[in-house]
Coordinates of C-alpha atoms in Angstrom, one line a residue:
M1 CA 26.8 6.7 8.6
Q2 CA 29.1 9.3 7.1
Q3 CA 29.5 7.6 3.8
L4 CA 25.7 7.2 3.4
K5 CA 25.0 10.6 4.8
C6 CA 22.7 9.1 7.4
C7 CA 21.6 10.2 10.9
V8 CA 19.5 8.9 13.7
L9 CA 16.3 10.7 14.5
V10 CA 14.6 10.3 17.9
P11 CA 11.1 11.7 18.4
T12 CA 10.4 11.8 22.1
Y13 CA 7.5 12.7 24.4
N14 CA 7.6 12.0 28.2
N15 CA 10.0 9.1 28.0
A16 CA 12.4 10.4 30.7
G17 CA 12.8 6.9 32.2
T18 CA 14.3 5.4 29.0
L19 CA 15.5 8.3 26.9
G20 CA 19.0 8.6 28.4
R21 CA 19.7 4.9 27.8
V22 CA 18.5 5.1 24.2
L23 CA 20.7 8.1 23.5
D24 CA 23.7 6.4 25.1
G25 CA 23.2 3.4 22.8
I26 CA 22.9 5.6 19.7
L27 CA 26.0 7.5 20.6
R28 CA 28.0 4.3 20.8
Q29 CA 27.0 3.8 17.1
T30 CA 27.2 7.3 15.7
Q31 CA 27.4 11.0 16.6
N32 CA 25.0 11.8 13.7
S33 CA 21.8 12.2 15.8
I34 CA 18.8 14.5 16.1
V35 CA 16.2 14.5 18.9
V36 CA 12.8 16.2 18.6
N37 CA 11.4 16.9 22.0
D38 CA 7.7 17.0 21.3
G39 CA 6.6 19.3 24.1
S40 CA 7.5 16.9 27.0
T41 CA 6.3 17.8 30.4
D42 CA 8.5 15.4 32.5
G43 CA 12.3 15.5 33.0
T44 CA 13.1 15.1 29.3
T45 CA 14.4 18.7 28.8
E46 CA 16.8 18.3 31.8
I47 CA 18.1 15.0 30.5
L48 CA 18.8 16.4 27.1
K49 CA 21.1 19.1 28.7
D50 CA 23.5 16.2 29.4
Y51 CA 23.7 15.5 25.6
P52 CA 25.1 18.7 24.0
Q53 CA 26.6 16.6 21.1
V54 CA 23.1 15.6 20.0
H55 CA 21.3 18.1 17.7
Q56 CA 18.1 19.1 19.5
I57 CA 14.8 20.6 18.6
H58 CA 12.4 21.5 21.4
L59 CA 8.8 22.0 20.5
P60 CA 6.7 24.1 22.9
K61 CA 3.6 21.9 22.7
N62 CA 3.0 18.3 22.0
K63 CA 1.4 17.8 18.6
G64 CA 2.0 14.1 17.9
K65 CA 4.7 11.7 16.6
G66 CA 3.9 12.4 13.0
N67 CA 4.4 16.1 13.4
A68 CA 7.7 15.5 15.3
L69 CA 8.9 13.2 12.5
K70 CA 8.1 15.7 9.8
I71 CA 10.0 18.4 11.6
G72 CA 12.9 16.1 12.1
F73 CA 13.0 15.1 8.4
K74 CA 13.2 18.8 7.4
E75 CA 16.0 19.5 9.9
A76 CA 18.0 16.4 8.7
L77 CA 17.7 17.7 5.1
K78 CA 19.0 21.1 6.2
L79 CA 21.9 19.4 7.8
G80 CA 22.8 17.7 4.6
Y81 CA 21.6 14.1 5.3
D82 CA 20.2 11.8 2.7
F83 CA 18.8 9.2 5.0
V84 CA 17.4 9.1 8.6
I85 CA 17.0 6.1 10.8
T86 CA 14.1 6.7 13.3
I87 CA 14.1 5.0 16.6
D88 CA 11.5 5.3 19.4
S89 CA 12.7 6.6 22.8
D90 CA 10.7 4.2 24.9
G91 CA 13.5 1.6 25.0
Q92 CA 11.8 -1.2 23.0
H93 CA 14.4 -1.0 20.3
F94 CA 18.1 -1.9 20.4
P95 CA 20.4 0.9 19.0
E96 CA 23.0 -1.7 18.0
D97 CA 20.5 -2.8 15.3
I98 CA 21.3 0.5 13.5
S99 CA 24.0 -1.5 11.6
V100 CA 21.3 -3.8 10.2
F101 CA 19.8 -0.9 8.3
L102 CA 23.1 0.4 7.1
E103 CA 24.3 -3.1 5.9
A104 CA 21.0 -3.6 4.0
L105 CA 21.2 -0.2 2.4
Q106 CA 24.8 -0.8 1.2
K107 CA 23.7 -4.0 -0.5
E108 CA 20.6 -2.6 -2.1
E109 CA 20.6 -2.0 -5.8
T110 CA 18.4 1.1 -5.5
K111 CA 18.8 3.8 -2.8
N112 CA 15.1 4.7 -3.3
V113 CA 14.2 2.3 -0.5
L114 CA 12.4 2.6 2.9
Y115 CA 13.2 -0.1 5.5
I116 CA 10.9 -1.0 8.3
G117 CA 12.2 -3.1 11.3
S118 CA 10.5 -6.5 11.4
R119 CA 9.9 -7.5 15.0
N120 CA 9.3 -11.0 16.2
M121 CA 5.7 -10.6 17.1
R122 CA 5.6 -14.2 18.5
Q123 CA 7.8 -13.3 21.5
S124 CA 6.2 -14.0 24.8
D125 CA 6.4 -10.4 26.0
V126 CA 4.6 -9.0 22.9
P127 CA 1.1 -7.8 23.9
G128 CA -1.7 -9.5 22.0
S129 CA -3.2 -6.1 21.0
S130 CA 0.1 -5.2 19.3
S131 CA 0.3 -8.5 17.4
F132 CA -3.3 -8.1 16.2
G133 CA -2.9 -4.5 15.2
N134 CA 0.2 -5.3 13.2
R135 CA -1.5 -8.1 11.3
F136 CA -4.4 -5.7 10.6
S137 CA -2.1 -3.1 9.3
N138 CA -0.1 -5.6 7.2
F139 CA -3.2 -6.7 5.4
W140 CA -4.3 -3.2 4.5
F141 CA -0.8 -2.2 3.4
W142 CA -0.8 -5.2 1.1
F143 CA -4.2 -4.3 -0.4
E144 CA -3.2 -0.7 -0.9
T145 CA 0.2 -1.3 -2.4
G146 CA 0.5 -5.0 -3.5
T147 CA 3.5 -5.5 -1.2
W148 CA 3.2 -8.0 1.7
L149 CA 5.3 -7.1 4.8
Q150 CA 5.8 -8.9 8.1
D151 CA 5.7 -5.7 10.1
T152 CA 4.3 -2.3 9.1
Q153 CA 4.0 -0.6 12.5
C154 CA 7.5 -0.7 13.8
G155 CA 8.9 2.8 14.5
F156 CA 12.5 1.6 13.9
R157 CA 12.9 2.6 10.2
L158 CA 15.2 4.0 7.5
Y159 CA 13.8 6.8 5.3
P160 CA 15.2 8.1 2.0
L161 CA 14.8 11.8 2.8
K162 CA 14.8 13.2 -0.8
E163 CA 12.0 10.8 -1.8
I164 CA 9.9 11.5 1.4
E165 CA 10.3 15.2 0.7
K166 CA 8.3 14.7 -2.6
L167 CA 5.3 13.4 -0.7
N168 CA 2.3 15.4 0.5
L169 CA 2.0 14.2 4.1
Y170 CA -0.8 15.5 6.3
T171 CA -1.4 13.4 9.4
P172 CA 0.2 14.5 12.7
K173 CA 0.0 11.5 15.0
F174 CA 0.7 7.8 15.0
E175 CA -1.2 7.3 11.7
F176 CA 1.6 9.2 10.0
E177 CA 3.7 6.1 10.0
I178 CA 1.0 4.4 7.9
E179 CA 0.5 7.4 5.6
V180 CA 4.2 7.8 4.8
I181 CA 4.9 4.2 3.8
V182 CA 1.7 3.9 1.7
K183 CA 2.4 7.1 -0.2
A184 CA 6.0 6.3 -0.6
A185 CA 5.1 2.9 -2.1
W186 CA 2.6 4.6 -4.4
N187 CA 5.3 7.0 -5.5
G188 CA 7.7 4.2 -6.5
T189 CA 9.8 3.8 -3.3
L190 CA 10.7 0.2 -2.5
V191 CA 9.4 -0.7 1.0
K192 CA 11.0 -3.6 2.7
N193 CA 11.5 -5.2 6.1
V194 CA 14.8 -5.9 7.9
P195 CA 14.9 -8.0 11.1
V196 CA 15.4 -6.2 14.4
K197 CA 15.2 -7.2 18.1
I198 CA 12.4 -5.9 20.4
S199 CA 11.8 -5.8 24.1
Y200 CA 8.6 -5.0 26.0
E201 CA 9.8 -6.0 29.4
D202 CA 11.3 -2.7 30.5
P203 CA 9.3 -1.5 33.6
E204 CA 10.1 2.2 32.7
R205 CA 8.8 1.8 29.2
V206 CA 5.9 4.2 28.5
S207 CA 3.8 4.0 25.3
H208 CA 1.6 6.9 24.3
F209 CA -0.4 4.9 21.8
R210 CA -4.1 5.2 22.7
K211 CA -5.8 2.0 21.6
V212 CA -9.3 3.4 20.8
P213 CA -8.7 6.9 19.3
D214 CA -5.4 6.1 17.6
F215 CA -6.7 2.8 16.2
A216 CA -9.8 4.7 15.0
R217 CA -7.6 7.3 13.2
I218 CA -5.6 4.6 11.5
S219 CA -8.8 2.8 10.4
V220 CA -10.2 6.0 8.9
L221 CA -6.9 6.6 7.1
N222 CA -6.9 3.0 5.7
T223 CA -10.5 3.4 4.6
L224 CA -9.5 6.5 2.6
F225 CA -6.5 4.7 1.2
V226 CA -8.6 1.7 0.1
I227 CA -11.0 4.0 -1.8
A228 CA -8.0 5.8 -3.4
T229 CA -6.4 2.4 -4.3
V230 CA -9.6 1.1 -6.0
F231 CA -10.6 4.2 -7.9
Y232 CA -7.3 5.8 -8.7
I233 CA -4.0 4.0 -7.8
K234 CA -4.7 0.6 -9.4
P235 CA -6.2 2.0 -12.6
R236 CA -3.4 4.6 -12.8
D237 CA -0.7 1.9 -12.4
F238 CA -2.4 -0.3 -15.0
F239 CA -2.7 2.4 -17.6
R240 CA 0.9 3.6 -16.9
R241 CA 2.1 0.1 -17.5
V242 CA 0.1 -0.3 -20.8
K243 CA 1.3 3.2 -21.9
K244 CA 4.9 2.4 -21.2
K245 CA 4.9 -0.9 -23.0
G246 CA 2.3 -0.2 -25.7
I247 CA -0.8 -2.2 -26.0
K248 CA 0.7 -4.9 -28.2
K249 CA 3.8 -5.4 -26.0
F250 CA 1.7 -5.4 -22.8
F251 CA -0.7 -8.0 -24.2
M252 CA 2.1 -10.2 -25.4
E253 CA 4.2 -10.0 -22.2
D254 CA 1.8 -9.4 -19.4
V255 CA -1.2 -11.4 -20.7
L256 CA 0.0 -14.1 -23.1
G257 CA 3.6 -14.2 -21.8
S258 CA 2.8 -15.0 -18.1
N259 CA 3.7 -18.5 -16.9
D260 CA 0.1 -19.3 -15.9
S261 CA -1.7 -22.2 -17.6
P262 CA -4.1 -21.6 -20.5
K263 CA -6.9 -22.7 -18.2
K264 CA -6.0 -20.1 -15.6
K265 CA -5.6 -17.4 -18.2
A266 CA -9.0 -18.3 -19.8
L267 CA -10.7 -18.2 -16.4
S268 CA -9.1 -14.8 -15.8
I269 CA -10.5 -13.5 -19.1
T270 CA -13.9 -14.9 -18.2
L271 CA -14.0 -13.2 -14.8
G272 CA -12.7 -9.9 -16.2
V273 CA -15.3 -9.7 -19.0
F274 CA -18.1 -10.7 -16.6
I275 CA -17.2 -8.0 -14.1
G276 CA -16.7 -5.4 -16.8
L277 CA -20.2 -6.1 -18.2
S278 CA -21.9 -6.6 -14.8
P279 CA -24.3 -4.0 -13.4
F280 CA -22.2 -3.4 -10.3
W281 CA -21.1 0.1 -11.5
G282 CA -18.6 1.8 -9.2
L283 CA -17.5 -1.6 -7.7
H284 CA -15.8 -3.1 -10.7
T285 CA -12.2 -2.5 -9.6
L286 CA -12.9 -3.6 -6.1
L287 CA -14.6 -6.8 -7.4
V288 CA -11.7 -7.5 -9.7
F289 CA -9.0 -7.4 -7.0
G290 CA -11.2 -9.2 -4.4
L291 CA -12.2 -12.1 -6.6
V292 CA -8.8 -12.4 -8.2
V293 CA -7.3 -13.0 -4.7
L294 CA -10.2 -15.3 -3.8
F295 CA -9.9 -17.5 -6.9
K296 CA -6.1 -17.1 -7.3
L297 CA -6.4 -15.9 -10.9
N298 CA -4.1 -13.7 -13.0
K299 CA -4.5 -10.0 -11.9
A300 CA -3.2 -8.4 -15.1
I301 CA -5.5 -10.4 -17.4
T302 CA -8.6 -10.0 -15.2
F303 CA -8.1 -6.3 -14.8
A304 CA -7.3 -5.8 -18.5
F305 CA -10.5 -7.5 -19.7
S306 CA -12.6 -5.8 -17.0
N307 CA -11.9 -2.6 -18.8
I308 CA -14.4 -3.6 -21.5
S309 CA -16.5 -1.1 -19.5
L310 CA -14.4 1.9 -20.4
P311 CA -16.4 5.2 -20.7
P312 CA -16.8 5.1 -24.6
F313 CA -18.4 1.6 -24.3
I314 CA -20.8 2.3 -21.4
P315 CA -23.8 3.5 -23.5
F316 CA -23.5 0.3 -25.6
I317 CA -23.3 -1.9 -22.5
L318 CA -26.3 -0.2 -21.0
F319 CA -28.3 -0.5 -24.2
F320 CA -27.6 -4.1 -24.9
G321 CA -28.1 -5.1 -21.2
L322 CA -31.5 -3.5 -21.2
Q323 CA -32.4 -5.1 -24.6
V324 CA -31.5 -8.5 -23.3
G325 CA -33.6 -7.9 -20.2
I326 CA -36.6 -6.9 -22.3
W327 CA -36.2 -10.0 -24.4
I328 CA -36.0 -12.3 -21.2
T329 CA -38.7 -10.7 -19.2
G330 CA -41.1 -9.9 -22.1
E331 CA -41.6 -6.4 -20.9
K332 CA -42.8 -4.0 -23.6
L333 CA -40.3 -1.1 -23.5
A334 CA -39.9 0.7 -26.7
I335 CA -36.5 2.3 -26.2
S336 CA -34.2 3.4 -29.0
F337 CA -30.5 3.9 -28.6
D338 CA -30.9 7.6 -29.0
E339 CA -33.4 7.8 -26.3
L340 CA -31.4 5.8 -23.8
T341 CA -30.4 7.8 -20.6
V342 CA -29.5 6.7 -17.1
A343 CA -32.9 7.9 -15.9
V344 CA -34.7 5.7 -18.4
A345 CA -32.5 2.7 -17.5
L346 CA -33.3 3.3 -13.8
K347 CA -37.0 3.1 -14.5
S348 CA -36.5 -0.4 -15.7
L349 CA -33.8 -1.3 -13.2
K350 CA -35.0 -4.8 -12.7
T351 CA -35.1 -5.5 -16.4
Y352 CA -31.7 -4.0 -16.9
F353 CA -30.2 -5.9 -13.9
I354 CA -31.4 -9.2 -15.2
G355 CA -30.4 -8.5 -18.8
S356 CA -26.9 -7.3 -17.9
L357 CA -26.2 -10.3 -15.8
V358 CA -27.3 -12.6 -18.6
L359 CA -25.3 -10.6 -21.1
A360 CA -22.3 -10.6 -18.9
S361 CA -22.5 -14.3 -18.3
A362 CA -22.9 -15.2 -22.0
V363 CA -20.2 -12.8 -23.3
S364 CA -17.7 -13.8 -20.6
I365 CA -18.2 -17.5 -21.2
I366 CA -17.8 -17.1 -25.0
S367 CA -14.7 -14.9 -24.4
G368 CA -13.2 -17.4 -22.0
C369 CA -13.8 -20.3 -24.5
I370 CA -12.3 -18.4 -27.4
G371 CA -9.4 -17.3 -25.2
Y372 CA -8.8 -20.9 -24.1
I373 CA -8.7 -22.2 -27.6
Y374 CA -6.4 -19.4 -28.7
L375 CA -4.1 -19.9 -25.8
I376 CA -3.9 -23.7 -26.3
Q377 CA -2.9 -23.1 -29.9
M378 CA -0.3 -20.5 -28.8
A379 CA 1.1 -23.0 -26.3
K380 CA 1.4 -25.7 -29.0
R381 CA 3.2 -23.4 -31.3
K382 CA 5.6 -22.4 -28.6
I383 CA 6.4 -26.1 -27.9
A384 CA 6.8 -26.8 -31.6
V385 CA 9.3 -23.8 -32.0
E386 CA 11.3 -24.9 -28.9
N387 CA 11.5 -28.4 -30.3
G388 CA 12.7 -27.2 -33.7

């Protein structure tokens, strides 16, 4: 703990029945400890008088676990710590597992890492609602960050304080533990699980998680994060990767250089071009990542080719989509390129919709076929070079 400049942070609210036992377990591991008493109204304050060796913060009013954690993080930074291990005070965690986090951190190549305890959610004493909520949270974390974890809700965690300090964190209650890991992952922090033990059998255990209001708050937060992921984070990360490597290097390494078969790459090109030219404006990125997962295609290729609908090309896409629609339906709409506006296009929405789907289908199939032929030739050249 001293070598890594790490302390244990315990946010507590009305857990007088288990708090003393949790603190005793922590003190057997380390003296580096902070307790944030979040306005408890039971015997918590009296219990803490017996632990003068523990750094204590007493808040006058309960404002939520997220608020208590943020205050604890700031205090830990003031005291010179680089990491905190958070542990709940309801007795469900085992303080001896603190060593699991420390051992993992010592072995990690980067210290910009956030560890979340991974509980065995198949234990007989784990409530069904907790298991469902965890799976629900895991899915949305994966969608928002691209990282699949076994447990995203466990309060037993290790945080890199200097990286967390860079984040703008707003939520005050249980949803904070979702906000902080998503934003940390978006900011480049490695988020991983480490195995920890769990117990729900303690009769004195008190949980303050309110199933309806707290689950609703988490759902609203995830909704906002999904929107941010689709319309900002994914495009941002893609263009950062292209900019960092350069278009030619990105195309050669991420598109042509992947280990996928020419068929899979060609299908990814086809899907990307189809979505990019389709009339589902505002949903392109969501469709890309949804259909890529559904059909198990190449994400980088599909997303790259879906960007055929970049802003400079949109007027051309609208114009040709409408012209194809006019040709198919036989409607007499004399519209020149200079006269084309969104309002004009909306007047003939049916014509445009039909035309753009036909255009998207034709161009995507042609693009996929050309891509397949090219990729096959590239594969043959590679084999020839490898064979001398």
